[in-house]
mmCIF file of C-alpha atoms in Angstrom:
data_model
loop_
_atom_site.group_PDB
_atom_site.id
_atom_site.type_symbol
_atom_site.label_atom_id
_atom_site.label_comp_id
_atom_site.label_asym_id
_atom_site.label_seq_id
_atom_site.Cartn_x
_atom_site.Cartn_y
_atom_site.Cartn_z
ATOM 1 C CA MET A 1 101.890 -23.329 -73.759
ATOM 2 C CA THR A 2 101.451 -21.008 -76.688
ATOM 3 C CA LEU A 3 99.795 -17.607 -76.155
ATOM 4 C CA THR A 4 97.942 -16.384 -79.118
ATOM 5 C CA GLY A 5 96.828 -13.023 -77.583
ATOM 6 C CA GLU A 6 93.190 -13.923 -77.502
ATOM 7 C CA TYR A 7 91.179 -14.696 -74.423
ATOM 8 C CA ALA A 8 88.623 -17.401 -74.291
ATOM 9 C CA PRO A 9 85.125 -16.007 -73.655
ATOM 10 C CA ALA A 10 83.952 -16.166 -70.050
ATOM 11 C CA PRO A 11 81.097 -18.541 -69.469
ATOM 12 C CA GLU A 12 77.711 -16.794 -69.019
ATOM 13 C CA ILE A 13 76.005 -17.244 -65.657
ATOM 14 C CA THR A 14 72.249 -17.442 -66.073
ATOM 15 C CA ALA A 15 69.883 -16.941 -63.111
ATOM 16 C CA ALA A 16 67.753 -19.804 -62.102
ATOM 17 C CA PRO A 17 64.283 -19.451 -63.534
ATOM 18 C CA TYR A 18 61.459 -18.335 -61.094
ATOM 19 C CA PRO A 19 58.926 -21.007 -60.313
ATOM 20 C CA THR A 20 55.595 -20.802 -62.017
ATOM 21 C CA VAL A 21 52.311 -21.711 -60.351
ATOM 22 C CA PHE A 22 49.079 -21.826 -62.341
ATOM 23 C CA GLY A 23 50.821 -19.912 -65.075
ATOM 24 C CA VAL A 24 52.010 -17.130 -62.731
ATOM 25 C CA THR A 25 55.717 -16.635 -62.366
ATOM 26 C CA LEU A 26 56.550 -16.223 -58.718
ATOM 27 C CA THR A 27 58.879 -13.281 -58.930
ATOM 28 C CA PRO A 28 59.990 -11.667 -55.660
ATOM 29 C CA THR A 29 57.330 -8.978 -56.072
ATOM 30 C CA VAL A 30 54.618 -11.493 -56.791
ATOM 31 C CA SER A 31 55.787 -13.727 -53.970
ATOM 32 C CA GLY A 32 55.743 -10.788 -51.523
ATOM 33 C CA ALA A 33 52.240 -9.881 -52.599
ATOM 34 C CA LEU A 34 51.089 -13.476 -52.212
ATOM 35 C CA ILE A 35 52.695 -13.710 -48.772
ATOM 36 C CA ALA A 36 50.936 -10.479 -47.734
ATOM 37 C CA VAL A 37 47.607 -11.772 -49.004
ATOM 38 C CA ALA A 38 48.196 -15.064 -47.202
ATOM 39 C CA GLY A 39 48.989 -13.112 -44.006
ATOM 40 C CA PHE A 40 45.746 -11.164 -44.267
ATOM 41 C CA GLY A 41 43.867 -14.366 -44.946
ATOM 42 C CA LEU A 42 45.445 -16.075 -41.950
ATOM 43 C CA ALA A 43 44.634 -13.078 -39.760
ATOM 44 C CA ALA A 44 41.045 -13.105 -41.004
ATOM 45 C CA TYR A 45 40.795 -16.834 -40.380
ATOM 46 C CA LEU A 46 42.190 -16.511 -36.870
ATOM 47 C CA GLY A 47 39.825 -13.594 -36.231
ATOM 48 C CA THR A 48 36.869 -15.626 -37.416
ATOM 49 C CA GLN A 49 37.797 -18.780 -35.565
ATOM 50 C CA MET A 50 39.171 -17.353 -32.318
ATOM 51 C CA VAL A 51 38.636 -13.612 -31.827
ATOM 52 C CA LEU A 52 34.979 -13.362 -32.872
ATOM 53 C CA PRO A 53 33.853 -16.304 -30.690
ATOM 54 C CA ALA A 54 35.729 -14.766 -27.772
ATOM 55 C CA LEU A 55 34.019 -11.422 -28.420
ATOM 56 C CA ASP A 56 30.646 -13.143 -28.662
ATOM 57 C CA GLN A 57 31.309 -14.986 -25.411
ATOM 58 C CA MET A 58 32.347 -11.739 -23.734
ATOM 59 C CA GLN A 59 29.196 -10.016 -25.001
ATOM 60 C CA THR A 60 27.085 -12.905 -23.701
ATOM 61 C CA LEU A 61 28.768 -12.652 -20.311
ATOM 62 C CA ASN A 62 28.178 -8.892 -20.244
ATOM 63 C CA ASN A 63 24.527 -9.439 -21.124
ATOM 64 C CA ASN A 64 24.205 -12.053 -18.371
ATOM 65 C CA ILE A 65 25.814 -9.699 -15.871
ATOM 66 C CA ALA A 66 23.496 -6.881 -16.921
ATOM 67 C CA GLN A 67 20.493 -9.215 -16.623
ATOM 68 C CA LYS A 68 21.634 -10.371 -13.175
ATOM 69 C CA GLU A 69 22.059 -6.762 -12.073
ATOM 70 C CA ALA A 70 18.608 -5.906 -13.439
ATOM 71 C CA ASP A 71 17.103 -8.906 -11.613
ATOM 72 C CA VAL A 72 18.791 -7.872 -8.369
ATOM 73 C CA ALA A 73 17.578 -4.295 -8.791
ATOM 74 C CA GLN A 74 14.059 -5.532 -9.543
ATOM 75 C CA LYS A 75 14.074 -7.807 -6.497
ATOM 76 C CA ALA A 76 15.341 -4.936 -4.355
ATOM 77 C CA ALA A 77 12.540 -2.735 -5.696
ATOM 78 C CA VAL A 78 9.974 -5.456 -4.956
ATOM 79 C CA VAL A 79 11.344 -5.889 -1.428
ATOM 80 C CA LYS A 80 11.169 -2.126 -0.938
ATOM 81 C CA GLN A 81 7.576 -2.061 -2.172
ATOM 82 C CA VAL A 82 6.658 -4.952 0.127
ATOM 83 C CA ASN A 83 8.268 -3.182 3.070
ATOM 84 C CA GLU A 84 6.383 0.000 2.191
ATOM 85 C CA VAL A 85 3.106 -1.927 1.991
ATOM 86 C CA VAL A 86 3.785 -3.611 5.337
ATOM 87 C CA ALA A 87 4.657 -0.264 6.913
ATOM 88 C CA SER A 88 1.506 1.262 5.426
ATOM 89 C CA LEU A 89 -0.592 -1.599 6.796
ATOM 90 C CA ASN A 90 0.987 -1.194 10.212
ATOM 91 C CA ARG A 91 0.247 2.531 10.131
ATOM 92 C CA ALA A 92 -3.314 1.827 9.037
ATOM 93 C CA LYS A 93 -3.735 -0.701 11.856
ATOM 94 C CA ALA A 94 -2.368 1.782 14.388
ATOM 95 C CA GLN A 95 -4.650 4.510 13.068
ATOM 96 C CA ASN A 96 -7.561 2.088 13.103
ATOM 97 C CA GLN A 97 -6.860 1.275 16.743
ATOM 98 C CA GLU A 98 -6.649 4.978 17.547
ATOM 99 C CA VAL A 99 -9.906 5.681 15.723
ATOM 100 C CA ARG A 100 -11.644 2.724 17.341
ATOM 101 C CA GLY A 101 -10.461 4.044 20.686
ATOM 102 C CA LEU A 102 -12.551 7.155 20.081
ATOM 103 C CA PHE A 103 -15.757 5.128 20.071
ATOM 104 C CA SER A 104 -17.626 3.479 22.876
ATOM 105 C CA THR A 105 -17.482 -0.230 23.563
ATOM 106 C CA GLN A 106 -20.366 -2.618 23.998
ATOM 107 C CA GLU A 107 -19.187 -3.390 27.527
ATOM 108 C CA ALA A 108 -19.286 0.309 28.425
ATOM 109 C CA LEU A 109 -22.767 0.700 26.951
ATOM 110 C CA ASP A 110 -24.009 -2.223 29.005
ATOM 111 C CA THR A 111 -23.117 -0.314 32.185
ATOM 112 C CA LEU A 112 -24.280 3.086 30.918
ATOM 113 C CA LEU A 113 -27.394 3.170 33.114
ATOM 114 C CA LEU A 114 -25.402 2.326 36.229
ATOM 115 C CA ASP A 115 -22.699 4.883 35.419
ATOM 116 C CA LEU A 116 -25.217 7.615 34.646
ATOM 117 C CA ASN A 117 -27.208 6.919 37.789
ATOM 118 C CA GLN A 118 -24.012 7.124 39.863
ATOM 119 C CA VAL A 119 -23.116 10.470 38.305
ATOM 120 C CA ILE A 120 -26.573 11.912 38.961
ATOM 121 C CA THR A 121 -26.712 10.555 42.510
ATOM 122 C CA LYS A 122 -23.229 11.880 43.285
ATOM 123 C CA ASN A 123 -24.379 15.363 42.262
ATOM 124 C CA GLN A 124 -27.566 14.995 44.361
ATOM 125 C CA ALA A 125 -29.800 15.275 41.292
ATOM 126 C CA ARG A 126 -32.621 12.954 40.273
ATOM 127 C CA LEU A 127 -32.849 10.659 37.260
ATOM 128 C CA LEU A 128 -36.291 10.998 35.696
ATOM 129 C CA LYS A 129 -36.026 8.816 32.595
ATOM 130 C CA PHE A 130 -33.638 6.324 31.045
ATOM 131 C CA GLU A 131 -35.340 4.820 28.022
ATOM 132 C CA PRO A 132 -33.587 3.049 25.121
ATOM 133 C CA ASP A 133 -34.735 4.266 21.713
ATOM 134 C CA TYR A 134 -34.752 1.052 19.709
ATOM 135 C CA ALA A 135 -36.208 2.736 16.629
ATOM 136 C CA GLY A 136 -33.286 5.155 16.412
ATOM 137 C CA SER A 137 -30.650 2.552 17.250
ATOM 138 C CA GLY A 138 -28.989 0.136 14.844
ATOM 139 C CA VAL A 139 -26.340 0.008 12.127
ATOM 140 C CA VAL A 140 -25.425 3.436 10.756
ATOM 141 C CA SER A 141 -26.441 3.659 7.106
ATOM 142 C CA ASP A 142 -27.767 7.204 6.681
ATOM 143 C CA GLY A 143 -24.444 8.984 6.194
ATOM 144 C CA SER A 144 -25.074 11.150 9.259
ATOM 145 C CA ILE A 145 -21.441 10.827 10.375
ATOM 146 C CA GLY A 146 -19.949 10.445 6.917
ATOM 147 C CA PRO A 147 -20.728 8.021 4.091
ATOM 148 C CA GLU A 148 -17.404 6.223 4.593
ATOM 149 C CA LEU A 149 -18.642 4.976 7.989
ATOM 150 C CA ASN A 150 -21.901 3.546 6.697
ATOM 151 C CA GLY A 151 -22.164 -0.125 7.593
ATOM 152 C CA LYS A 152 -19.149 0.037 9.926
ATOM 153 C CA LEU A 153 -20.695 1.489 13.094
ATOM 154 C CA LYS A 154 -23.846 1.029 15.062
ATOM 155 C CA ARG A 155 -25.533 3.627 17.189
ATOM 156 C CA GLN A 156 -27.318 3.158 20.480
ATOM 157 C CA VAL A 157 -29.788 5.917 21.317
ATOM 158 C CA THR A 158 -31.130 6.464 24.833
ATOM 159 C CA ASN A 159 -33.722 9.032 25.919
ATOM 160 C CA ILE A 160 -32.571 10.580 29.187
ATOM 161 C CA SER A 161 -34.123 13.111 31.530
ATOM 162 C CA PHE A 162 -32.895 14.286 34.919
ATOM 163 C CA GLN A 163 -33.660 17.088 37.354
ATOM 164 C CA GLY A 164 -31.253 19.275 39.278
ATOM 165 C CA THR A 165 -30.136 22.782 40.026
ATOM 166 C CA PHE A 166 -28.061 24.747 37.553
ATOM 167 C CA PRO A 167 -24.705 23.839 39.203
ATOM 168 C CA GLN A 168 -25.801 20.195 39.468
ATOM 169 C CA THR A 169 -26.873 20.127 35.825
ATOM 170 C CA LEU A 170 -23.614 21.705 34.681
ATOM 171 C CA ASN A 171 -21.504 19.226 36.664
ATOM 172 C CA ILE A 172 -23.508 16.259 35.368
ATOM 173 C CA LEU A 173 -23.057 17.331 31.743
ATOM 174 C CA LYS A 174 -19.313 17.856 32.245
ATOM 175 C CA THR A 175 -18.960 14.451 33.891
ATOM 176 C CA LEU A 176 -21.055 12.856 31.171
ATOM 177 C CA ASP A 177 -18.711 14.322 28.576
ATOM 178 C CA ARG A 178 -15.791 12.551 30.292
ATOM 179 C CA LEU A 179 -17.723 9.389 31.086
ATOM 180 C CA GLN A 180 -17.248 7.669 27.719
ATOM 181 C CA THR A 181 -15.694 8.438 24.390
ATOM 182 C CA LEU A 182 -17.748 9.866 21.557
ATOM 183 C CA LEU A 183 -21.088 10.228 23.305
ATOM 184 C CA VAL A 184 -23.262 12.650 21.374
ATOM 185 C CA ILE A 185 -26.054 14.650 22.990
ATOM 186 C CA GLN A 186 -28.929 15.479 20.644
ATOM 187 C CA ASN A 187 -32.239 17.323 21.038
ATOM 188 C CA PHE A 188 -31.177 18.861 24.329
ATOM 189 C CA THR A 189 -34.003 20.785 26.054
ATOM 190 C CA THR A 190 -34.418 22.310 29.499
ATOM 191 C CA GLU A 191 -37.447 23.302 31.532
ATOM 192 C CA LEU A 192 -37.435 25.374 34.713
ATOM 193 C CA LYS A 193 -39.298 24.026 37.687
ATOM 194 C CA ALA A 194 -39.962 25.843 40.920
ATOM 195 C CA ALA A 195 -38.816 23.924 43.965
ATOM 196 C CA PRO A 196 -39.830 24.315 47.599
ATOM 197 C CA ALA A 197 -37.872 27.047 49.298
ATOM 198 C CA LYS A 198 -35.092 26.020 51.622
ATOM 199 C CA ASP A 199 -33.961 28.311 54.411
ATOM 200 C CA LYS A 200 -36.408 30.912 53.076
ATOM 201 C CA LYS A 201 -34.491 31.003 49.741
ATOM 202 C CA PRO A 202 -36.396 30.064 46.581
ATOM 203 C CA ALA A 203 -34.762 27.261 44.588
ATOM 204 C CA THR A 204 -35.036 26.686 40.857
ATOM 205 C CA LEU A 205 -34.719 23.211 39.416
ATOM 206 C CA ILE A 206 -33.953 22.395 35.811
ATOM 207 C CA ASN A 207 -35.448 19.431 33.982
ATOM 208 C CA SER A 208 -32.957 18.452 31.273
ATOM 209 C CA SER A 209 -33.988 16.078 28.501
ATOM 210 C CA PHE A 210 -31.902 14.812 25.586
ATOM 211 C CA LYS A 211 -31.018 11.876 23.390
ATOM 212 C CA LEU A 212 -27.702 10.295 24.258
ATOM 213 C CA VAL A 213 -26.159 8.670 21.175
ATOM 214 C CA ALA A 214 -23.218 6.282 21.499
ATOM 215 C CA TYR A 215 -21.363 4.895 18.469
ATOM 216 C CA VAL A 216 -19.800 1.440 18.604
ATOM 217 C CA PRO A 217 -17.703 -0.260 15.869
ATOM 218 C CA LEU A 218 -19.298 -3.399 14.487
ATOM 219 C CA THR A 219 -17.696 -6.696 15.413
ATOM 220 C CA PRO A 220 -16.374 -8.930 12.589
ATOM 221 C CA GLU A 221 -19.482 -11.096 12.965
ATOM 222 C CA GLU A 222 -21.760 -8.068 12.723
ATOM 223 C CA LEU A 223 -19.835 -6.779 9.714
ATOM 224 C CA ALA A 224 -20.292 -10.132 7.974
ATOM 225 C CA ALA A 225 -24.004 -10.154 8.806
ATOM 226 C CA ALA A 226 -24.458 -6.567 7.594
ATOM 227 C CA ALA A 227 -22.623 -7.168 4.302
ATOM 228 C CA PRO A 228 -24.914 -7.472 1.271
ATOM 229 C CA PRO A 229 -25.224 -11.019 -0.084
ATOM 230 C CA PRO A 230 -23.221 -11.774 -3.228
ATOM 231 C CA ALA A 231 -25.128 -11.490 -6.456
ATOM 232 C CA GLU A 232 -26.378 -14.864 -7.663
ATOM 233 C CA LYS A 233 -25.494 -15.960 -11.162
ATOM 234 C CA LYS A 234 -28.376 -16.777 -13.416
ATOM 235 C CA GLU A 235 -27.987 -20.378 -14.508
ATOM 236 C CA ASN A 236 -30.193 -20.136 -17.561
ATOM 237 C CA ALA A 237 -29.210 -16.658 -18.601
ATOM 238 C CA GLU A 238 -29.729 -16.025 -22.296
ATOM 239 C CA PRO A 239 -26.601 -15.139 -24.260
ATOM 240 C CA ALA A 240 -26.245 -11.490 -25.093
ATOM 241 C CA PRO A 241 -27.121 -10.652 -28.719
ATOM 242 C CA GLN A 242 -24.107 -10.091 -30.875
#
């Protein structure tokens, strides 16, 4: 082999050309940018297709839970209101029974003459008059005991007169006050009468006269009968002018 002192030129190594897509050379920088954009796009796609529906479903569930809780709270409030109404009705019924207990009963009024006569006889006095006042009796509608009781009570008025000494009269009135509930004495008058002397001691008798008024609650039948009739509708009523 003959050496001439000259070296043959080294062959040039050329890099492989970058691929080109739609006229864009995919250099490493461009490829990295495209990969990043593709990653963002994939993330956005996954968010749209998976995350957002899950969030919507969670929001729907939260709304349903809130609605259920609101319904339960509303039902609890309704139950509480119903219980309060029932308790109020029970209190009203109890108060009504207590109030009705203050009045006389028809059965007691039917025996009033007998009871009064027994009281007077027991005190050794004398019954002079026991006369029902039909004109003054009837359903209360004059507001004399309060307008709220109009049409709910009836009064029975009796004209009574008896004769006795002062102690006898006082005892009779006290007993009469305890005889029945809510008996009202009206127009009470007294008149002194001289009595024959006993054991040489003059005696003074007192004639007491008054109206005895007893109030009785109306029965359901009496309440229905006392209620005003419903207003009748006019069949051929003319239309109101416009």
